Short mmCIF file of C-alpha atoms in Angstrom, two decimals:
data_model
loop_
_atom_site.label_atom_id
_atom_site.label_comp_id
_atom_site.label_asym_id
_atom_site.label_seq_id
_atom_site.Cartn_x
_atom_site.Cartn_y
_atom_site.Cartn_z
CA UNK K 2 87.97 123.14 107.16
CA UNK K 3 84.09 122.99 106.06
CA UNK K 4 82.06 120.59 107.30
CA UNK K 5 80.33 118.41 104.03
CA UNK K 6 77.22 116.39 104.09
CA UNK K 7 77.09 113.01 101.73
CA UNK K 8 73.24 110.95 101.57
CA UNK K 9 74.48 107.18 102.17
CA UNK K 10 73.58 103.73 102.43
CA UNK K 11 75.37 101.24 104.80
CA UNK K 12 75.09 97.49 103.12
CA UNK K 13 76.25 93.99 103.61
CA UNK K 14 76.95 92.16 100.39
CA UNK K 15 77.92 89.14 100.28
CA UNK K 16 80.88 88.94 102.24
CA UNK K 17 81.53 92.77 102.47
CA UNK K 18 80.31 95.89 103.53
CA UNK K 19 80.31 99.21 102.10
CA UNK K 20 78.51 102.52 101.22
CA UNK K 21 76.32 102.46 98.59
CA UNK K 22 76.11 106.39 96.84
CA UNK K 23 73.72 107.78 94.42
CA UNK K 24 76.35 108.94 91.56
CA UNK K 25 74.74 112.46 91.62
CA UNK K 26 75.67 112.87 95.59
CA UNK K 27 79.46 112.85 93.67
CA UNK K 28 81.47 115.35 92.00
CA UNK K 29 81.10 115.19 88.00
CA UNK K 30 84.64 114.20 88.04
CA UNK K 31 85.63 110.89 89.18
CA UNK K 32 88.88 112.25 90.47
CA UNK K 33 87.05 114.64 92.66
CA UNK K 34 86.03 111.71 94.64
CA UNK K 35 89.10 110.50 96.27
CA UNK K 36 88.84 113.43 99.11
CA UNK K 37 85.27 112.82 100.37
CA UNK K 38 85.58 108.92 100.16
CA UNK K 39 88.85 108.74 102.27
CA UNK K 40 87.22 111.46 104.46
CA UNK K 41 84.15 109.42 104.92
CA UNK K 42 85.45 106.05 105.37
CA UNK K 43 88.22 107.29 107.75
CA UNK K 44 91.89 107.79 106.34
CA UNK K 45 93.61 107.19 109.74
CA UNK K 46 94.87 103.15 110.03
CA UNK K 47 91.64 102.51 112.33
CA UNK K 48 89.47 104.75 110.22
CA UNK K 49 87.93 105.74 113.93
CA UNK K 50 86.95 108.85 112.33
CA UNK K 51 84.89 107.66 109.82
CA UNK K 52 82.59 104.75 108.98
CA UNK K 53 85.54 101.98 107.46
CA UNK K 54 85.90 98.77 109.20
CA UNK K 55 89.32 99.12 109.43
CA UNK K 56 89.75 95.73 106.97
CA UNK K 57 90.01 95.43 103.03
CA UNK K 58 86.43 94.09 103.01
CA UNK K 59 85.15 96.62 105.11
CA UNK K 60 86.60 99.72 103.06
CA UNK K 61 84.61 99.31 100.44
CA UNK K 62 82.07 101.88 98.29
CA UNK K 63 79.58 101.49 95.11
CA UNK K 64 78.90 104.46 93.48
CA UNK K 65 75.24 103.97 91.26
CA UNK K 66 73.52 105.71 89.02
CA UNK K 67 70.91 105.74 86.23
CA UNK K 68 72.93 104.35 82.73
CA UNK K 69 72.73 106.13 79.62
CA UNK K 70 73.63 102.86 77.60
CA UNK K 71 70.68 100.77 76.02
CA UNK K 72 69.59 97.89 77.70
CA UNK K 73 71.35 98.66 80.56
CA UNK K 74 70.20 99.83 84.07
CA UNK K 75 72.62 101.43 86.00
CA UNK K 76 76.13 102.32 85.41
CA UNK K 77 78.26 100.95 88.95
CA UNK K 78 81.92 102.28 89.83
CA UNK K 79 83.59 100.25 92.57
CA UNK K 80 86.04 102.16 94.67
CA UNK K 81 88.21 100.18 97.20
CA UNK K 82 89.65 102.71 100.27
CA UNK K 83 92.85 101.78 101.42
CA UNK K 84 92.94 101.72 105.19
CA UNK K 85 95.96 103.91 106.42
CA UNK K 86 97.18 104.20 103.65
CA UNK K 87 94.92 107.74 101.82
CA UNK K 88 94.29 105.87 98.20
CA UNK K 89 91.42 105.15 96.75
CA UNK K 90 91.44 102.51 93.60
CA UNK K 91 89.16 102.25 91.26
CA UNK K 92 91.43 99.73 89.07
CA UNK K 93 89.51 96.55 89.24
CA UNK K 94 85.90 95.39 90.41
CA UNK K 95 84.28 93.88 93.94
CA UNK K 96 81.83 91.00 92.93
CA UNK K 97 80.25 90.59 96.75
CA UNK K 98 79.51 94.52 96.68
CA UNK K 99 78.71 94.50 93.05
CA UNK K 100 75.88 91.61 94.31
CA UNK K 101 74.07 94.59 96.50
CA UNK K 102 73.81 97.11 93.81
CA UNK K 103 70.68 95.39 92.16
CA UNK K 104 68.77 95.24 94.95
CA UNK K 105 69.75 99.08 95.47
CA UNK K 106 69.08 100.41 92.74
CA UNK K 107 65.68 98.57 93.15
CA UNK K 108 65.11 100.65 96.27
CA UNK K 109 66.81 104.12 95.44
CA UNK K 110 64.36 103.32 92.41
CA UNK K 111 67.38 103.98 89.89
CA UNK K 112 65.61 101.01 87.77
CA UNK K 113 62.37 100.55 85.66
CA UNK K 114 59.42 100.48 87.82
CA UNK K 115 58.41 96.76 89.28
CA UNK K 116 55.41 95.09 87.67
CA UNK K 117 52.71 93.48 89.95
CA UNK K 118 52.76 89.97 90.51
CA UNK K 119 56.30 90.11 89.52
CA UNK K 120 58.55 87.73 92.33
CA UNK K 121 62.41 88.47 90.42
CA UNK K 122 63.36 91.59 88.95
CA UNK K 123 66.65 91.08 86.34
CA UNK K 124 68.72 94.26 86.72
CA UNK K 125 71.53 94.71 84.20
CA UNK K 126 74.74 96.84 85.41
CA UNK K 127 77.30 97.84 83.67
CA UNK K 128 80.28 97.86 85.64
CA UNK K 129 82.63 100.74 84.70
CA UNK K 130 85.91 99.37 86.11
CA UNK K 131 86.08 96.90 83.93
CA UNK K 132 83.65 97.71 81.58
CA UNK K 133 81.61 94.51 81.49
CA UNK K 134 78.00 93.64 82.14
CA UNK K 135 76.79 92.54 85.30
CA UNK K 136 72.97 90.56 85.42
CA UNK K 137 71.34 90.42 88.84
CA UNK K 138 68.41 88.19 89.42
CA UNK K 139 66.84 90.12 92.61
CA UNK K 140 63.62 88.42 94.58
CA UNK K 141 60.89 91.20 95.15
CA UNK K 142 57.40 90.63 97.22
CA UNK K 143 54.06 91.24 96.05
CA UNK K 144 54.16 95.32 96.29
CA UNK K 145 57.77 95.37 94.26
CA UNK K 146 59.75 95.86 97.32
CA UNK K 147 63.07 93.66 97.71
CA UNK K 148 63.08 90.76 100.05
CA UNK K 149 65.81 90.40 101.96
CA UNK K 150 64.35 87.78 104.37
CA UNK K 151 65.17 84.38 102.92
CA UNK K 152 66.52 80.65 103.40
CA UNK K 153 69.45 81.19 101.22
CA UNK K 154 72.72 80.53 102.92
CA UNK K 155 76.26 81.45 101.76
CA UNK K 156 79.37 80.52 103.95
CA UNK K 157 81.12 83.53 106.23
CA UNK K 158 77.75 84.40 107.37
CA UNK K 159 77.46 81.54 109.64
CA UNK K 160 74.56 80.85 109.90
CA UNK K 161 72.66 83.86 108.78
CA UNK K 162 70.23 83.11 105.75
CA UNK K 163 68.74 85.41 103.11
CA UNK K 164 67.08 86.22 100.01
CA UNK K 165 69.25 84.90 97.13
CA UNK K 166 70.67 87.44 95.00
CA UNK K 167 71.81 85.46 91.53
CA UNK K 168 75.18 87.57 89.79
CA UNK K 169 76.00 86.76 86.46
CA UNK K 170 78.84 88.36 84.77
CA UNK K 171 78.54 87.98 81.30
CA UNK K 172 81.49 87.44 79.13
CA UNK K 173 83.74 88.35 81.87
CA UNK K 174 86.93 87.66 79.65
CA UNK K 175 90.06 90.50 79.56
CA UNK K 176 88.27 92.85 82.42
CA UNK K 177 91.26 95.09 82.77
CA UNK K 178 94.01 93.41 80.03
CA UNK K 179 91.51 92.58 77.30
CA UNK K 180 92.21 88.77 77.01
CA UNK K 181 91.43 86.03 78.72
CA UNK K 182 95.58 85.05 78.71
CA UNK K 183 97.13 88.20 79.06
CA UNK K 184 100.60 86.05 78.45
CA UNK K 185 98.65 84.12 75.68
CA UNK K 186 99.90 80.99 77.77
CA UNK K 187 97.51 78.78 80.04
CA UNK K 188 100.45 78.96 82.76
CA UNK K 189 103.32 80.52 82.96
CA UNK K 190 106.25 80.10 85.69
CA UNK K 191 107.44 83.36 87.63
CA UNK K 192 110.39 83.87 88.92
CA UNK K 193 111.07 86.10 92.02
CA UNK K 194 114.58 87.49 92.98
CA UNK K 195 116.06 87.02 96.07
CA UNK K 196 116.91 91.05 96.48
CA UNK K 197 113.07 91.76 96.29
CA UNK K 198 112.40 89.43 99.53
CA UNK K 199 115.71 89.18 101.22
CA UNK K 200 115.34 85.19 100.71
CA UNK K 201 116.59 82.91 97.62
CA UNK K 202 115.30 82.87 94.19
CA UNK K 203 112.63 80.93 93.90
CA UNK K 204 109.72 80.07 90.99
CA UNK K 205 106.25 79.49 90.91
CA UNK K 206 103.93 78.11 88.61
CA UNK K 207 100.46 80.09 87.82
CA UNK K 208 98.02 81.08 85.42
CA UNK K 209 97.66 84.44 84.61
CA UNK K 210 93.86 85.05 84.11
CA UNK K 211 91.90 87.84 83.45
CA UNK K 212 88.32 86.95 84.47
CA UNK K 213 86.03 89.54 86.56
CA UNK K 214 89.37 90.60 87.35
CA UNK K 215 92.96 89.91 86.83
CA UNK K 216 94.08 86.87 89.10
CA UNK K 217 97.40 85.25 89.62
CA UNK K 218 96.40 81.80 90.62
CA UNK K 219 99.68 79.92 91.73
CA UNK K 220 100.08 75.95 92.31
CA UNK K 221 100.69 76.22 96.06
CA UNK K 222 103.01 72.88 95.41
CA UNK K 223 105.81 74.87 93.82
CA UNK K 224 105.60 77.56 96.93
CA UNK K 225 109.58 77.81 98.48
CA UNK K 226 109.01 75.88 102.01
CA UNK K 227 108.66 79.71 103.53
CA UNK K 228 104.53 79.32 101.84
CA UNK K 229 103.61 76.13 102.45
CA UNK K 230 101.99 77.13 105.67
CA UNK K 231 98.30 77.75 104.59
CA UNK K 232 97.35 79.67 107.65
CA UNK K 233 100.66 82.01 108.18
CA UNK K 234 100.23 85.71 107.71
CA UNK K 235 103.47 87.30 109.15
CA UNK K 236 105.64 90.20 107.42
CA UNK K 237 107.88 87.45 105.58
CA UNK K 238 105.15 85.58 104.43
CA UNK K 239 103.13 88.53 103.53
CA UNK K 240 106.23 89.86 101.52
CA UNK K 241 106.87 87.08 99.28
CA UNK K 242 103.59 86.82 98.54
CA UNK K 243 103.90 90.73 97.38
CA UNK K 244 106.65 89.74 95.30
CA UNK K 245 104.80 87.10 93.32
CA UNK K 246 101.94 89.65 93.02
CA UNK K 247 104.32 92.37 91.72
CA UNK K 248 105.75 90.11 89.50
CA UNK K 249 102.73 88.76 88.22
CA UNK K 250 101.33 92.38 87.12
CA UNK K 251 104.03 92.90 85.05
CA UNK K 252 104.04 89.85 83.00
CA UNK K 253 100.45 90.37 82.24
CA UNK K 254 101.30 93.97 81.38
CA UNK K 255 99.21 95.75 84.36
CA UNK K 256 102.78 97.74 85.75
CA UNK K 257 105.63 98.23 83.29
CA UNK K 258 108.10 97.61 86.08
CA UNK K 259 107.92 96.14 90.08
CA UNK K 260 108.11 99.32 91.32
CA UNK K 261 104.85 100.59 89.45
CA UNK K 262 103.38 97.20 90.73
CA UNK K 263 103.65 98.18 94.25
CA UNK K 264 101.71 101.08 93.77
CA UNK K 265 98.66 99.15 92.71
CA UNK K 266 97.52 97.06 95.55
CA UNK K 267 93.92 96.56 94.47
CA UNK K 268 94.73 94.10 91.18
CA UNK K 269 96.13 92.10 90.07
CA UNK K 270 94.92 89.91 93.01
CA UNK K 271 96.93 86.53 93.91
CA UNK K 272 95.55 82.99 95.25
CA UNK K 273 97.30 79.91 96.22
CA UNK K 274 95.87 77.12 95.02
CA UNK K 275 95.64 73.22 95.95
CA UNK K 276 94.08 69.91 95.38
CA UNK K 277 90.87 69.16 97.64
CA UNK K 278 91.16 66.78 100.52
CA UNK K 279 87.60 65.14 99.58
CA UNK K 280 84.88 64.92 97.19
CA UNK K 281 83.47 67.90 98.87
CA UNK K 282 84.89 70.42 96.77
CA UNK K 283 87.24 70.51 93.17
CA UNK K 284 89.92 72.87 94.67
CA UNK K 285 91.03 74.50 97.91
CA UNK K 286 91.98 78.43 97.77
CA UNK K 287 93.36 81.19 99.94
CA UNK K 288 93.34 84.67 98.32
CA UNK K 289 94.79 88.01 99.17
CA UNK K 290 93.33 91.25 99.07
CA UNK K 291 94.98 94.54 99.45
CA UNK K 292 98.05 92.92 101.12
CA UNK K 293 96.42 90.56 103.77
CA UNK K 294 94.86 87.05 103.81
CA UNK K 295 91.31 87.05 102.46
CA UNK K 296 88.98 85.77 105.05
CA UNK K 297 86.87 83.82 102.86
CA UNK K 298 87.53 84.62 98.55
CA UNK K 299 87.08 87.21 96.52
CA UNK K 300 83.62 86.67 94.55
CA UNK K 301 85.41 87.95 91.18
CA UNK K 302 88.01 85.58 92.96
CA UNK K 303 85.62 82.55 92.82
CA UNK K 304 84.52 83.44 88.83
CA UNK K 305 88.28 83.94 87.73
CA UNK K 306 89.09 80.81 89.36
CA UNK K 307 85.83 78.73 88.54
CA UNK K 308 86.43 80.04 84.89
CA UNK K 309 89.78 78.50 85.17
CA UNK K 310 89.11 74.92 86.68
CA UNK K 311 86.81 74.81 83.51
CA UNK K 312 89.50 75.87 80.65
CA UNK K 313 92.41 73.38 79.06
CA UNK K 314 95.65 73.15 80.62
CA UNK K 315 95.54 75.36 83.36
CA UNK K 316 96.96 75.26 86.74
CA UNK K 317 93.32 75.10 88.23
CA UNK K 318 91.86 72.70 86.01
CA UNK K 319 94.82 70.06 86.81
CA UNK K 320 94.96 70.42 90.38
CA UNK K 321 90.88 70.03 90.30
CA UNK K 322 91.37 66.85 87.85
CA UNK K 323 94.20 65.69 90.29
CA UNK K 324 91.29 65.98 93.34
CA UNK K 325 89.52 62.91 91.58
CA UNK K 326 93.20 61.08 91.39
CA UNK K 327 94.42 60.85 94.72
CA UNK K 328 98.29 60.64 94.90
CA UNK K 329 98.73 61.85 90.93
CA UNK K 330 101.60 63.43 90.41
CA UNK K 331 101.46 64.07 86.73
CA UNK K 332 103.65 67.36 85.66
CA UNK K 333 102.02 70.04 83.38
CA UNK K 334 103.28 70.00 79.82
CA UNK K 335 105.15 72.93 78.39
CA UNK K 336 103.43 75.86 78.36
CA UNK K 337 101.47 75.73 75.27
CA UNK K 338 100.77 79.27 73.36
CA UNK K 339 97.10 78.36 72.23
CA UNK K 340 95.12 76.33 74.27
CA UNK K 341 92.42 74.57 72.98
CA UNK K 342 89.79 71.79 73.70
CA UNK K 343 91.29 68.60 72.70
CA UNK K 344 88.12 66.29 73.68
CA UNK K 345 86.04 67.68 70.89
CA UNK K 346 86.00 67.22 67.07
CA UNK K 347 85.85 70.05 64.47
CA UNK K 348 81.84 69.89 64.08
CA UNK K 349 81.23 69.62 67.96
CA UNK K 350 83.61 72.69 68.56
CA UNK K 351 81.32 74.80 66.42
CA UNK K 352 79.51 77.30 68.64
CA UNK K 353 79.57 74.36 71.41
CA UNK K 354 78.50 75.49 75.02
CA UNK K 355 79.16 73.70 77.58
CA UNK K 356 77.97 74.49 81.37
CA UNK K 357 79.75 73.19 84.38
CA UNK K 358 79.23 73.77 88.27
CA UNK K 359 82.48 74.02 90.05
CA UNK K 360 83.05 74.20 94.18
CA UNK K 361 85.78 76.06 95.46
CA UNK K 362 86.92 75.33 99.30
CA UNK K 363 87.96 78.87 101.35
CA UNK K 364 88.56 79.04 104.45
CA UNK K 365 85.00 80.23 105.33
CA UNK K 366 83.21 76.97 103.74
CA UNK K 367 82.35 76.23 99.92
CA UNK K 368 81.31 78.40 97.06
CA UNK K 369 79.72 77.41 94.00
CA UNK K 370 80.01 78.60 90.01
CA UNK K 371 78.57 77.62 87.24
CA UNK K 372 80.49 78.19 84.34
CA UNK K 373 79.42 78.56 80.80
CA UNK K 374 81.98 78.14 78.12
CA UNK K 375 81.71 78.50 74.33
CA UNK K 376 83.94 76.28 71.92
CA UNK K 377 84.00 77.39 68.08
CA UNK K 378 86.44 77.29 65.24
CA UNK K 379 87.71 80.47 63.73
CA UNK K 380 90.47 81.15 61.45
CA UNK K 381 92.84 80.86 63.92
CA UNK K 382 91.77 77.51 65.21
CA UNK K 383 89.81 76.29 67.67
CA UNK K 384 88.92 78.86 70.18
CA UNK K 385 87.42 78.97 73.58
CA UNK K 386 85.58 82.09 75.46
CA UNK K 387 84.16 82.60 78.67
CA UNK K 388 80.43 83.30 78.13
CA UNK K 389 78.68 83.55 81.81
CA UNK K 390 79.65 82.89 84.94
CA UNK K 391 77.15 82.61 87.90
CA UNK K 392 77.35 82.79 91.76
CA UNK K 393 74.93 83.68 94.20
CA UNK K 394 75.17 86.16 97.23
CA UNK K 395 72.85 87.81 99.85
CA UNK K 396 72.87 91.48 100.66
CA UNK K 397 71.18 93.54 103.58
CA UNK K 398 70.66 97.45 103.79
CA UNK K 399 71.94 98.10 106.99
CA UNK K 400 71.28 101.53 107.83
CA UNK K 401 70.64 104.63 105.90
CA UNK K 402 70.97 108.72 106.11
CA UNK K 403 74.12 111.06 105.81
CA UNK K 404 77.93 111.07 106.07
CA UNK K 405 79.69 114.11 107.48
CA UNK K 406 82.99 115.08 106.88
CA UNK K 407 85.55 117.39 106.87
CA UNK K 408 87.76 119.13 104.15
#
């Protein structure tokens, strides 16, 4: 075996952590990378012998470089290690890492050179997972450098404030199924078999929505009694909620079959979904990630689901009407096979933006997202798109130098 050397950052963002590598530190071809990631981040289940955290959030790497696209920065792959388990996926996007790459390519100077007197520095990234642009407002001090100290505070941090990095993913619609519906319905109802869990048939009802990333977003009130426990996390549990996943990537065409489903942990990603207690929030979530309870939610989580609290007719945007109507029971309507804003009249639909701010509840604290919607009439009807949607993060460099590893 030869002993390898890889230059490395170490960063918190947002709610993750992960290494942060200069794209020409990598092999020219992307599936040269899967050795010296898993080698670096530690392919045993502890990952003691290497830098991983041991946890989905923890196992995390951007890989950055200078973009060769106009108008664009940097070009950002996301790669999520699997802990134990020697993969590496690059299917779908991280938004809390993706909310550190602005402010490092700011300081690996991978961008345009800051500007005196300039406080924010706008950073555009194209994401190459799912092929979409990313805008990062970043705050900068007087000498261009990027300030990190700040009053900004995001839950799962308790407590610890920052400098507020501002993520915008622009037209985030159909990141890995180009569409927003990849079953053309608003909701659809899934049905699992009882030979893929060992328990009875059951269905669920969900949206299927591609935003950021692909998201199965299930009304927690049709959950079989084995789910309606918010806070269990055993094997059973664990399974059936694998099953729904499974199930849910091949309706919206990401697997061809359950079996290729399994092999794909990374997306789709799942989230159980329920009416707020209180006024403090529109809708309570827990998410999954890579087979285990998310501590907190996804940040593409929070824009896939924001996104869909704001669009007619789907699961979140009833259960975060039904917040507002205590003790409404009101059943969805038949799936309908092109949704469309009903509160606005031919003229107002054309080219018609609307911008909302939605708050999600996770079991960290409250995240906001404002969403920006477009309404226009086409040939085909009234149609509705997902322009922008914003969140903001912080992010840290935590320590910096080289990797070594063994191949």
């Amino acid at each position: 075996m030869t002993k390898h050397k890889l230059p490395a950052v170490w960063m918190r963002a947002g709610t993750s952590k992960g290494l942060f590598i200069k794209r020409e530190h990598l092999p020219v071809d992307q599936t040269k990378w899967i050795e010296p990631l898993l080698a670096a981040m530690g392919a045993d289940s502890r990952q003691l012998n290497g830098v991983g955290g041991a946890t989905s959030t923890t196992s995390k790497v951007a890989v950055v470089g200078k973009s060769a696209m106009e108008g664009v920065d940097v070009d950002y792959t996301f790669a999520q290690v699997s802990v134990g388990g020697e993969k590496v996926d690059f299917s779908g996007n991280c938004g809390n890492i993706a909310s550190g790459v602005g402010p490092f390519a700011i300081q690996e100077g991978l961008v345009q050179q800051v500007k005196n007197g300039e406080t924010k520095v706008h950073v555009r990234i194209f994401n190459t997972n799912t092929e979409r642009i990313i805008i990062e407002t970043v705050e900068v001090d007087d000498n261009g450098h990027v300030q990190e100290v700040g009053n900004y505070a995001m839950p799962g941090l308790h407590g610890i404030t920052g400098s507020e990095v501002k993520v915008a993913f622009a037209n985030p619609a159909g990141s890995m199924t180009g569409q927003l519906f990849p079953t053309s319905n608003p909701w659809d109802y899934l049905t699992i078999s009882a030979t893929e869990t060992g328990c009875k048939p059951f269905t669920v009802r969900a949206t299927l929505l591609d935003v950021a990333n692909p998201f199965i977003l299930v009304d927690a009130s049709t959950l079989p009694f084995e789910l309606q426990d918010s806070k269990r996390d055993d094997a059973l549990y664990l399974s059936l909620v694998e099953s729904i996943r499974r199930e849910g990537a091949v309706r919206m065409g990401l697997a061809h079959y359950i079996e290729a489903a399994a092999q794909v942990r990374g997306t789709p990603k799942i989230a159980f979904l329920w009416s707020a207690p209180d006024d403090k929030a529109n809708i309570r979530v827990r998410s999954f990630s890579m087979g285990k309870p998310h501590p907190s939610l996804q940040l593409t989580g929070a824009v896939c689901l924001g996104a869909g609290m704001c669009l007619p007719d789907t699961v979140p945007s009833r259960l975060a009407n039904l917040a507002k109507r205590i003790g409404d029971k009101q059943e969805l309507p038949t799936p309908s096979r092109t949704p469309s804003p009903v509160s606005l009249t031919g003229k107002q639909m054309l080219n018609h933006y609307a911008t909302q701010t939605v708050k999600i509840e996770h079991p960290s604290g409250l995240i906001e997202v404002e969403v920006v919607t477009q309404y226009s009439l086409g040939n085909e009807g009234a149609q509705i798109q997902v322009e922008r949607c914003i969140v903001s993060r912080t992010a840290r460099r935590l320590f910096e130098g080289n990797i070594y590893f063994y191949l």
